[in-house]
mmCIF file of C-alpha atoms (C1' of nucleotides) in Angstrom:
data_model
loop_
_atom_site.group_PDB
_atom_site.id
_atom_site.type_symbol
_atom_site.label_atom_id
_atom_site.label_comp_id
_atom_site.label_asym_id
_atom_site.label_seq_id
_atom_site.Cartn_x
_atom_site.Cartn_y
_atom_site.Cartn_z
ATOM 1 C CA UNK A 111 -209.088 -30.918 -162.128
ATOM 2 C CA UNK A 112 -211.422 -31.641 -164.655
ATOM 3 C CA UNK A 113 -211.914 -29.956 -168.328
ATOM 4 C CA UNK A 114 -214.755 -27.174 -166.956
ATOM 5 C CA UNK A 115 -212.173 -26.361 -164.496
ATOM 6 C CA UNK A 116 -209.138 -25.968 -166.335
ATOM 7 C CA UNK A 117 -211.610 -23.867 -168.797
ATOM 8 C CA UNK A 118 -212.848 -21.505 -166.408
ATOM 9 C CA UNK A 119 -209.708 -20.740 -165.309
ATOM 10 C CA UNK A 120 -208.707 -19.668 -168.848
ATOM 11 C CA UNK A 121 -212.096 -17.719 -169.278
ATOM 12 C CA UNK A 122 -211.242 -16.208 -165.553
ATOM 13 C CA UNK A 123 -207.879 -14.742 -166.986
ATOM 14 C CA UNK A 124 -208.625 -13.588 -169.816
ATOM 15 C CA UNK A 125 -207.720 -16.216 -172.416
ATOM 16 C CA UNK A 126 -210.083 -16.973 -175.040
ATOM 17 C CA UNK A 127 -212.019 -20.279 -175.581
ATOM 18 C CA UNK A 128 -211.402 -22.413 -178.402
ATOM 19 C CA UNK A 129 -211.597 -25.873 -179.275
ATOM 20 C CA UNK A 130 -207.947 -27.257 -179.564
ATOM 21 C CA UNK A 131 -207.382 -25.800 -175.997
ATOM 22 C CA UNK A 132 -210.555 -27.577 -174.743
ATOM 23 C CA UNK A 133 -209.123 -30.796 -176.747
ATOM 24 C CA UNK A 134 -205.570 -30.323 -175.320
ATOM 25 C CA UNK A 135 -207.260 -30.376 -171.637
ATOM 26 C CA UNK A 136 -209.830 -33.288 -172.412
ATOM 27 C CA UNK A 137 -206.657 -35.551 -173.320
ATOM 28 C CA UNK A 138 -204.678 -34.764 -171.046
ATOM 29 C CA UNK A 139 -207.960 -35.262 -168.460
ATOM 30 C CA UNK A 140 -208.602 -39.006 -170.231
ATOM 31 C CA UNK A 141 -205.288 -39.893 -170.475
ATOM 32 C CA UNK A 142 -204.317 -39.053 -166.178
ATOM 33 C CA UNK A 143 -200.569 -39.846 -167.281
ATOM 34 C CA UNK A 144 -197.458 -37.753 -168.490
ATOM 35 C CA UNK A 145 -197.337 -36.676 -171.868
ATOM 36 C CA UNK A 146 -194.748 -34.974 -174.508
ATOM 37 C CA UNK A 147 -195.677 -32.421 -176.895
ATOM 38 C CA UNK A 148 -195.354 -35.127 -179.897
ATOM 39 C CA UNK A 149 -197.570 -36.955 -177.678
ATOM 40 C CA UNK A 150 -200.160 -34.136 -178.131
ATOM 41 C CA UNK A 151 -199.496 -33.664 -181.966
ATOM 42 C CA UNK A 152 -199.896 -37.194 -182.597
ATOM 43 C CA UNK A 153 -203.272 -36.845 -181.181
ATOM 44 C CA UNK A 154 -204.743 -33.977 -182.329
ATOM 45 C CA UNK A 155 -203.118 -33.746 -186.024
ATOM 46 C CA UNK A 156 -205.933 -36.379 -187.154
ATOM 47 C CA UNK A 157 -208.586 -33.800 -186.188
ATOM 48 C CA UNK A 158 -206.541 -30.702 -187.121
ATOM 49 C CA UNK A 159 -204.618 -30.959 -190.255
ATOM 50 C CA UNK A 160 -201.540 -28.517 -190.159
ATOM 51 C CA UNK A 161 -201.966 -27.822 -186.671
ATOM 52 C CA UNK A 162 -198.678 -25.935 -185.266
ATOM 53 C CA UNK A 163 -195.853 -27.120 -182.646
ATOM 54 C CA UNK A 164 -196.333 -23.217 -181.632
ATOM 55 C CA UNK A 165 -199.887 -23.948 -180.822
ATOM 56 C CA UNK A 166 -199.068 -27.148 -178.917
ATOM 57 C CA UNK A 167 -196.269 -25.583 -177.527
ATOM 58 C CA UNK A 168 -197.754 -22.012 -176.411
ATOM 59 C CA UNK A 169 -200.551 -23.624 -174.893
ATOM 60 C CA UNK A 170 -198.570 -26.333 -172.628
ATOM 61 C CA UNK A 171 -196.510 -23.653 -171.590
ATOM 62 C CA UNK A 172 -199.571 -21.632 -170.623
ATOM 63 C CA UNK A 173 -201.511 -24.206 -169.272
ATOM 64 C CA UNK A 174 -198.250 -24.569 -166.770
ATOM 65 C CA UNK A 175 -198.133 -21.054 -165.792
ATOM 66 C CA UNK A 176 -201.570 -21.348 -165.200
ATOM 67 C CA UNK A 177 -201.469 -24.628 -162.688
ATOM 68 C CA UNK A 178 -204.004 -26.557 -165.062
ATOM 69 C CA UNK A 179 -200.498 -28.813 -166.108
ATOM 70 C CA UNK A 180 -197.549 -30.110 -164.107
ATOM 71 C CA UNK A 181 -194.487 -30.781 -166.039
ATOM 72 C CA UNK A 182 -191.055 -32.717 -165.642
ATOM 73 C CA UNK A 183 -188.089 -33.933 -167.718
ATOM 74 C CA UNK A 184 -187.381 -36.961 -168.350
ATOM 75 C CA UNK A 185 -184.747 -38.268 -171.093
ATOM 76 C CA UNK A 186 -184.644 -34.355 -172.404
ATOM 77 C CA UNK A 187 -188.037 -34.036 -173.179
ATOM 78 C CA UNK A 188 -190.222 -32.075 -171.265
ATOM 79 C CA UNK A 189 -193.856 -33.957 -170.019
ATOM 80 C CA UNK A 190 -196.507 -32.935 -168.477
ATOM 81 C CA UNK A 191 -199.817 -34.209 -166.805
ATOM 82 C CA UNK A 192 -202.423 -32.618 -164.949
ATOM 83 C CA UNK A 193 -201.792 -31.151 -161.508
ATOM 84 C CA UNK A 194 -202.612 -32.987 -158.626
ATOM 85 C CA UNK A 195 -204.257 -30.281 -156.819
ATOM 86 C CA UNK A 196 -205.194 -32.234 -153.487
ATOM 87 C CA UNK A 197 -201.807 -32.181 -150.991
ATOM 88 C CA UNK A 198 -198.081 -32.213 -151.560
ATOM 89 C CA UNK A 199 -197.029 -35.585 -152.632
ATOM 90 C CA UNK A 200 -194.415 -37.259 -154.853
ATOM 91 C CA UNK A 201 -194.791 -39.642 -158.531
ATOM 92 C CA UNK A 202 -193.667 -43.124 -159.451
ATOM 93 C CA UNK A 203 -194.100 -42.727 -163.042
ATOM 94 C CA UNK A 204 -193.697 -45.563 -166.039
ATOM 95 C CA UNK A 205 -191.309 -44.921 -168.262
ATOM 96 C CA UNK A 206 -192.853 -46.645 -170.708
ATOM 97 C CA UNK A 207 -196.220 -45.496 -170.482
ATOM 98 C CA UNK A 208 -195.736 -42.145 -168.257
ATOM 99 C CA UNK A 209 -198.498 -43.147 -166.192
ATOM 100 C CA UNK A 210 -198.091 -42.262 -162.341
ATOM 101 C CA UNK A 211 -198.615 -42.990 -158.827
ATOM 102 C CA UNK A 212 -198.875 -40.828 -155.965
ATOM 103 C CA UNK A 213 -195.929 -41.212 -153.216
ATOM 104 C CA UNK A 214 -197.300 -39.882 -150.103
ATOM 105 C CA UNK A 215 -194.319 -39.308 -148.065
ATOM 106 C CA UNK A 216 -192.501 -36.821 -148.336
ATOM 107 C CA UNK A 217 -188.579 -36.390 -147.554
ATOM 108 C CA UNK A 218 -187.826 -32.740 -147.502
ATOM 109 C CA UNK A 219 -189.825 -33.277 -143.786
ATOM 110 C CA UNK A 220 -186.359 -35.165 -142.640
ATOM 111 C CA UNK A 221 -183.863 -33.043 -143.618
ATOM 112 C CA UNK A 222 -184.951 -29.387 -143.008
ATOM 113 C CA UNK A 223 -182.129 -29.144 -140.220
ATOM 114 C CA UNK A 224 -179.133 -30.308 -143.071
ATOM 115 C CA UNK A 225 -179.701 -26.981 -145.014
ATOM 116 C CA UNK A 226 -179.097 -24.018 -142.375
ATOM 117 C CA UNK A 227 -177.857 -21.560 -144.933
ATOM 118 C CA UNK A 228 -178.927 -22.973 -148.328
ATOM 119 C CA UNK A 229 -181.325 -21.326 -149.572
ATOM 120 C CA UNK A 230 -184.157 -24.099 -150.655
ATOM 121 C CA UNK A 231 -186.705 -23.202 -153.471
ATOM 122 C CA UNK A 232 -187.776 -26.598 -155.003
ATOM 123 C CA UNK A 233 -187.008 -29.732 -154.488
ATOM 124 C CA UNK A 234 -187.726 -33.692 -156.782
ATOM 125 C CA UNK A 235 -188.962 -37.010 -155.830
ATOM 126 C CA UNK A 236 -189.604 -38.971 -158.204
ATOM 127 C CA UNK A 237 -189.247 -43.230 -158.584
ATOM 128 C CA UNK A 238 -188.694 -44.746 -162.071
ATOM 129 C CA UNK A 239 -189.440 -48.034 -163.436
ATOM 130 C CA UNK A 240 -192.428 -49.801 -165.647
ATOM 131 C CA UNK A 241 -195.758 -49.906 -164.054
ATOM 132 C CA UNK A 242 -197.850 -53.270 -163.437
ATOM 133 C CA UNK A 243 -199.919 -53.003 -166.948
ATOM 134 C CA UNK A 244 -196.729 -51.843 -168.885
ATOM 135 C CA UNK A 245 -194.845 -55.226 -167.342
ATOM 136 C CA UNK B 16 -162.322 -40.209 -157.195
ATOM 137 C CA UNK B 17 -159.295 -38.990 -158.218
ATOM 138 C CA UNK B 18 -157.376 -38.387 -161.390
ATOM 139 C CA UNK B 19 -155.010 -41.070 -160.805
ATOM 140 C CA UNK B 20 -158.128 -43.328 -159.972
ATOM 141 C CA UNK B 21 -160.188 -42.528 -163.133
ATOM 142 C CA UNK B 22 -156.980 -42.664 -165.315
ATOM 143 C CA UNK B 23 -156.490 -45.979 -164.152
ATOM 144 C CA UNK B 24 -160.230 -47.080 -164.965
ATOM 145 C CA UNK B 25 -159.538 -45.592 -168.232
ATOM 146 C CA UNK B 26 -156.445 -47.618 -168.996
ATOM 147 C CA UNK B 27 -157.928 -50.850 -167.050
ATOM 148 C CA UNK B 28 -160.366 -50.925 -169.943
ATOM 149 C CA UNK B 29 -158.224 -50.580 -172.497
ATOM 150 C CA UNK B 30 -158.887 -47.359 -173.646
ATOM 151 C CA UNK B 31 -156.233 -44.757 -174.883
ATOM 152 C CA UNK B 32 -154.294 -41.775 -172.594
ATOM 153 C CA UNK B 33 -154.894 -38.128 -174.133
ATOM 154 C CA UNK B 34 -154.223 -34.997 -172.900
ATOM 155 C CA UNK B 35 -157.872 -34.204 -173.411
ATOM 156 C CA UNK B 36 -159.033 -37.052 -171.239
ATOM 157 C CA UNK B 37 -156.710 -36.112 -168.312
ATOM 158 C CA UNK B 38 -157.605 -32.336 -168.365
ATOM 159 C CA UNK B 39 -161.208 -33.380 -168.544
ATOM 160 C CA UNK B 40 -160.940 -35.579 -165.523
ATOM 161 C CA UNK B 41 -158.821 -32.891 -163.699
ATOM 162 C CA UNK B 42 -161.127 -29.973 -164.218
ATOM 163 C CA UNK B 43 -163.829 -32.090 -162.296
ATOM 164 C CA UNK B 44 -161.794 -33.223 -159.641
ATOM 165 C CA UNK B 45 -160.966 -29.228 -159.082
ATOM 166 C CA UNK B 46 -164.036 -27.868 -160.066
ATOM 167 C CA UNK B 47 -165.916 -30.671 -157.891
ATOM 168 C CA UNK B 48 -169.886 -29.839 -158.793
ATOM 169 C CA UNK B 49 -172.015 -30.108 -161.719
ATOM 170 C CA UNK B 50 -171.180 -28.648 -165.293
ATOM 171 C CA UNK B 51 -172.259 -29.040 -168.538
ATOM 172 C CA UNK B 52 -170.827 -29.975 -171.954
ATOM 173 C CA UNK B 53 -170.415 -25.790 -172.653
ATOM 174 C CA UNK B 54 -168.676 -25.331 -169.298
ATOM 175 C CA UNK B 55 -166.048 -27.475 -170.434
ATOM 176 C CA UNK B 56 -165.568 -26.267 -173.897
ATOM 177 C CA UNK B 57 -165.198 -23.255 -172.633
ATOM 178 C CA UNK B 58 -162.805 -24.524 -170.195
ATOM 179 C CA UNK B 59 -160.598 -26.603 -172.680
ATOM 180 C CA UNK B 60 -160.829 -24.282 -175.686
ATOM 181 C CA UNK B 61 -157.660 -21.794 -174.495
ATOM 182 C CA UNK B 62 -155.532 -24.567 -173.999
ATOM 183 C CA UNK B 63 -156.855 -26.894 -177.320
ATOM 184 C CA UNK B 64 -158.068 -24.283 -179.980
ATOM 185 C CA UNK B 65 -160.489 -26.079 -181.950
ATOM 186 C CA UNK B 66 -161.208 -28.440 -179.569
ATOM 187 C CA UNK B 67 -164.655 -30.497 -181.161
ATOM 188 C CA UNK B 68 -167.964 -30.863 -179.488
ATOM 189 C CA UNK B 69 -167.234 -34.805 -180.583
ATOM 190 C CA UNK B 70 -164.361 -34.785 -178.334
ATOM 191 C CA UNK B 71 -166.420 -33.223 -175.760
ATOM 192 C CA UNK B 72 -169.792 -35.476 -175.228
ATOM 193 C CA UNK B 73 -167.887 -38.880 -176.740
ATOM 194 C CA UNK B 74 -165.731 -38.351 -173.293
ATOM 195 C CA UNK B 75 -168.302 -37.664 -171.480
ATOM 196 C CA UNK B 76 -170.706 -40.053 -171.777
ATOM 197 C CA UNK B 77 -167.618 -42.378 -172.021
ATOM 198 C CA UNK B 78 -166.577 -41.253 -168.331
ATOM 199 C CA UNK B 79 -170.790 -41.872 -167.514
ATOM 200 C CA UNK B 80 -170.482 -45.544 -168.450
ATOM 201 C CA UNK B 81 -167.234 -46.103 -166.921
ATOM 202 C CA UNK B 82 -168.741 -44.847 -163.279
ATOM 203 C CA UNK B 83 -166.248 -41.670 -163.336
ATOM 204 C CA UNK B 84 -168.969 -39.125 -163.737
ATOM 205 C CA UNK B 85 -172.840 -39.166 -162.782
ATOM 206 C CA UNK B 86 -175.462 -36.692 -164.069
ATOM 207 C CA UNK B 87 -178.343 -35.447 -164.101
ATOM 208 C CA UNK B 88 -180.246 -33.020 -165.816
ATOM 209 C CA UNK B 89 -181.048 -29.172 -165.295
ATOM 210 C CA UNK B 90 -183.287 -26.535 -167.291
ATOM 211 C CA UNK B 91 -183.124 -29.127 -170.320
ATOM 212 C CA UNK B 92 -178.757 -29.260 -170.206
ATOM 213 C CA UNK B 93 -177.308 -32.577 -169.165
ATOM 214 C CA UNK B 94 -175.178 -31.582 -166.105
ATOM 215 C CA UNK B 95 -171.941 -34.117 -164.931
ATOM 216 C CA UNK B 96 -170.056 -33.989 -161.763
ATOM 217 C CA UNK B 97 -167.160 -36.594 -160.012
ATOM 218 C CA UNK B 98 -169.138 -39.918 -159.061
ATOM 219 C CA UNK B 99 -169.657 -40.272 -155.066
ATOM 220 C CA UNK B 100 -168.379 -43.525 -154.478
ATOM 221 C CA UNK B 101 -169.022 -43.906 -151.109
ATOM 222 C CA UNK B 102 -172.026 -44.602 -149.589
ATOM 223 C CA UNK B 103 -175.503 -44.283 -151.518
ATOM 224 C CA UNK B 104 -176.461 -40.365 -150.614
ATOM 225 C CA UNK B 105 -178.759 -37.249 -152.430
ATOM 226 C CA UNK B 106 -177.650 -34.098 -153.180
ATOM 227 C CA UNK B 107 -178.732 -30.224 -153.000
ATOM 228 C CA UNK B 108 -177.725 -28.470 -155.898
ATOM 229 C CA UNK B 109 -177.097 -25.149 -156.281
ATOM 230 C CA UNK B 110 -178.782 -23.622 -159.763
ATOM 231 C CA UNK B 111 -176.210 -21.078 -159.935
ATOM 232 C CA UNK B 112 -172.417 -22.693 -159.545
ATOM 233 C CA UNK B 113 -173.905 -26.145 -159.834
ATOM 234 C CA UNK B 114 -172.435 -26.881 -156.751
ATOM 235 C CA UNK B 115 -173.704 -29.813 -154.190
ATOM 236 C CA UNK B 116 -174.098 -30.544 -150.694
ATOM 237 C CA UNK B 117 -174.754 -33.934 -149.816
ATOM 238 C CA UNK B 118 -178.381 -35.051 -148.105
ATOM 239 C CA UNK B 119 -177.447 -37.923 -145.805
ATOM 240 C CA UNK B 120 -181.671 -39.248 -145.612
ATOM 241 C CA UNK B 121 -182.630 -41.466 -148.809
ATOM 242 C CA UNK B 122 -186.769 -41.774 -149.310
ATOM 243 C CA UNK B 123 -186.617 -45.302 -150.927
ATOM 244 C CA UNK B 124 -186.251 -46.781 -147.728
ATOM 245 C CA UNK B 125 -189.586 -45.466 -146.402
ATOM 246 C CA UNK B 126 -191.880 -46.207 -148.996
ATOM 247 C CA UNK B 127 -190.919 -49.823 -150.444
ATOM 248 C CA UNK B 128 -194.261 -51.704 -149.719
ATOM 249 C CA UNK B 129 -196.017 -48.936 -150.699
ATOM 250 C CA UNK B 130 -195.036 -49.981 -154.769
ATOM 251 C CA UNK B 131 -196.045 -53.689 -154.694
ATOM 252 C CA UNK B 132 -196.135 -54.808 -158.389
ATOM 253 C CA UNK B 133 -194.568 -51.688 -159.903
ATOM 254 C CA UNK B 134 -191.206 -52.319 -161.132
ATOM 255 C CA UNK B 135 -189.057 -49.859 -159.626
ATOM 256 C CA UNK B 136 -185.583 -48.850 -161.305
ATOM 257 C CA UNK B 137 -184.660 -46.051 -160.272
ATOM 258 C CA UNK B 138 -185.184 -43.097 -158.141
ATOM 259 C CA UNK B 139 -184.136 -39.213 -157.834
ATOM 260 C CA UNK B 140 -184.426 -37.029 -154.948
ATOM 261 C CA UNK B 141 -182.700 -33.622 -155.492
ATOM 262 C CA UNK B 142 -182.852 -30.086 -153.662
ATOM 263 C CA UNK B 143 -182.188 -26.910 -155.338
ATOM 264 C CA UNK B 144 -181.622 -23.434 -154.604
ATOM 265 C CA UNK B 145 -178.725 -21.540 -153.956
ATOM 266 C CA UNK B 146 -175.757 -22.217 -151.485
ATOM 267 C CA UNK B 147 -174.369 -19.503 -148.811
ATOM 268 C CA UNK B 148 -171.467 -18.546 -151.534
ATOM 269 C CA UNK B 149 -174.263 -17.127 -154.140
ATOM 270 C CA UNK B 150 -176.754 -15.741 -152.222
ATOM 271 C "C1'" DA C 273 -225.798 -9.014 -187.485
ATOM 272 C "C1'" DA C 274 -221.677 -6.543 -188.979
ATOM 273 C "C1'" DA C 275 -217.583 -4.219 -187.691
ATOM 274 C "C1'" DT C 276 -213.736 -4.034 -184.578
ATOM 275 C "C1'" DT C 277 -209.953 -5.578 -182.007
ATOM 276 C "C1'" DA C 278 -207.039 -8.288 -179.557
ATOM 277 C "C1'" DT C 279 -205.741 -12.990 -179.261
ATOM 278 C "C1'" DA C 280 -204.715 -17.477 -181.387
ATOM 279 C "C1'" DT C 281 -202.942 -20.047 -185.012
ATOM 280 C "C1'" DC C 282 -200.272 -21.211 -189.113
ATOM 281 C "C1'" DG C 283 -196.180 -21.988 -191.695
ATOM 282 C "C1'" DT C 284 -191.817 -21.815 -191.485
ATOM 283 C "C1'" DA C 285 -187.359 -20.288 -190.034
ATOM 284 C "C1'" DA C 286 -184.157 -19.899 -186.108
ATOM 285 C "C1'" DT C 287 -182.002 -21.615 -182.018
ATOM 286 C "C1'" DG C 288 -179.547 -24.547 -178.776
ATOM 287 C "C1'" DA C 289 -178.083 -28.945 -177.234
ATOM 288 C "C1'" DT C 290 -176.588 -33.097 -178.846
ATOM 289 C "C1'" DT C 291 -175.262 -36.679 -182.192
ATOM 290 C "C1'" DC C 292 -173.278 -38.400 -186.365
ATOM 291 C "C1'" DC C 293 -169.765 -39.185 -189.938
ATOM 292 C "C1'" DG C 294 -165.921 -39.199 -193.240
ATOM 293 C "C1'" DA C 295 -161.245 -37.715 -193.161
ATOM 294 C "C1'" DT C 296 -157.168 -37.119 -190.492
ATOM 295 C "C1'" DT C 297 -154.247 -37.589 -186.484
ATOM 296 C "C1'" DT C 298 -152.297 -39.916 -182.630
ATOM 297 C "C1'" DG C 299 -151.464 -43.530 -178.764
ATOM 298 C "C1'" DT C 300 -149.986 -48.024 -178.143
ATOM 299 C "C1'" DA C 301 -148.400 -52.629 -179.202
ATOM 300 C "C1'" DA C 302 -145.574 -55.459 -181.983
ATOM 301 C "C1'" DT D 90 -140.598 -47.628 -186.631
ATOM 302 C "C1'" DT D 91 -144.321 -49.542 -188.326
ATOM 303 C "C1'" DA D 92 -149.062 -50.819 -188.170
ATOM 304 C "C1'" DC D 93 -153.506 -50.420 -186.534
ATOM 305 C "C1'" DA D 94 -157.155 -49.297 -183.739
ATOM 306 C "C1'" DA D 95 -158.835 -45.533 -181.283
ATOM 307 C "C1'" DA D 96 -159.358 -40.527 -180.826
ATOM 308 C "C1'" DT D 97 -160.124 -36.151 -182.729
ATOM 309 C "C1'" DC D 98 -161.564 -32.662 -186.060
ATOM 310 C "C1'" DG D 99 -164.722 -30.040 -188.779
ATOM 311 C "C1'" DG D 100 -168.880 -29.620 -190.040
ATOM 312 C "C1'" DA D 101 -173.367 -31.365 -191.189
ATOM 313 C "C1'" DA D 102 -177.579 -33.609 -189.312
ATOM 314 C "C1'" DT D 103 -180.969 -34.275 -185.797
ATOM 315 C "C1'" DC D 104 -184.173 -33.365 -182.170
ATOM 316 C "C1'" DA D 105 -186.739 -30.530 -179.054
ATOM 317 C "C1'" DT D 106 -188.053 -26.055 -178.558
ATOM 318 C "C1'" DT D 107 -188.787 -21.087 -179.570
ATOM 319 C "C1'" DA D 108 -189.588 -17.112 -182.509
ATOM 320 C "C1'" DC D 109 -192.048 -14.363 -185.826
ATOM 321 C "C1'" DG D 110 -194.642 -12.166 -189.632
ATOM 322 C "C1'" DA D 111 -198.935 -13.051 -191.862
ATOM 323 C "C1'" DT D 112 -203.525 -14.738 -191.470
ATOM 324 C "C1'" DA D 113 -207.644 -16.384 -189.075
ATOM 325 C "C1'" DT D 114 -210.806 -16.339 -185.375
ATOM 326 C "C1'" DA D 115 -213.203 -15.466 -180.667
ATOM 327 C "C1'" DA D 116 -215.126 -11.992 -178.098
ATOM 328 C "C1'" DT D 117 -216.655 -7.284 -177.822
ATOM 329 C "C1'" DT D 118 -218.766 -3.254 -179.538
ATOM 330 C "C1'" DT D 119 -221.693 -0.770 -182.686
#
DNA sequence: AAATTATATCGTAATGATTCCGATTTGTAA
DNA sequence: TTACAAATCGGAATCATTACGATATAATTT
């Protein structure tokens, strides 16, 4: 996912182009790590004086329905990164940074035969801790 | 975990026996799944009219550090349920009741060379859905 | 290029969960 | 039973998030 991408697909459905939205995408595409909505208003308030939490908000919400974002919760704030759009896989992520890296197994593949009458619709895997750089 | 058990804890580190705490504990141990900070209130309030949030989250996070409850968090609500405190395990969770099913397999012990110089803390694996009761 | 129209944004208020705090009450130990 | 620390109350404060009417702007049409 890069930021002509995750433009086209707005242009594709409908949404109109502007430049916060590109700006949004373009940090979250330089920055490859999870990020809270103060994150983004930190970064973009130097550029756009009186910019809104609405905007910030709307559009990371959007940009989720859309598949351009990914989003989880840690310590009751929500934060989001780009997808990963390549196959299923799992995150360490930093806590102190929010920078990730990719798990590649899996472990709903173990357990499919433990849930015979639950109804499964999502499942998390996700390691904690502080990345190399961060140490 | 019982009541008796967690009462003991309680006194054990010198904290005080209330009503509150005891009906707290013992809604849990009957309950036995994940609720939130409203589902007690709710809970306590015909038996202790104007019961206070205070009372409420001071307890709970009080039970948290003590190792009575764990938690974990759903749809932005922290969620606490009886501490497991037998052998390391995962849980399915139902989003409706909030009830849980234990998952036997635990990831971490597939992947540990795979995070050489990453610091790792902690981990969550979790499955939701919806149990046979609430479908 | 100007007019039109629907979408995006602003500014700010509202909401919901959680935390904080001074005043009061209540377990527990002496 | 008294004394004191801990617990609770009542309500305000905080933090993340959502909502909304008014205004501005991108894209479309004339």
């Amino acid at each position: 996912m890069n930021v002509e991408n995750a433009l086209d697909i707005l242009k594709d459905e409908g949404y109109k182009f502007t430049s916060k939205r590109r700006d949004i995408i373009q940090l979250f595409v330089e920055e490859d790590r999870y990020l809270t909505a103060k994150d983004l208003l930190l970064n973009m308030e130097p550029h756009y004086k009186g910019i809104s939490f609405d905007t910030i908000y709307r559009n990371l919400h959007l940009f989720h329905e859309l598949g351009i974002l990914e989003s989880t919760e840690l310590n009751g704030e929500k934060h989001f990164r780009l997808k990963c759009n390549h196959e299923h896989h799992h995150h360490f992520i930093c806590r102190n940074c929010g920078i990730t890296k990719e798990i590649e197994h899996c472990p709903m593949e173990k357990i499919n035969n433990e849930l015979k009458h639950y109804m499964v619709e999502d499942h998390k895997f996700e390691i904690y801790g502080v990345c190399p750089t961060c140490q």
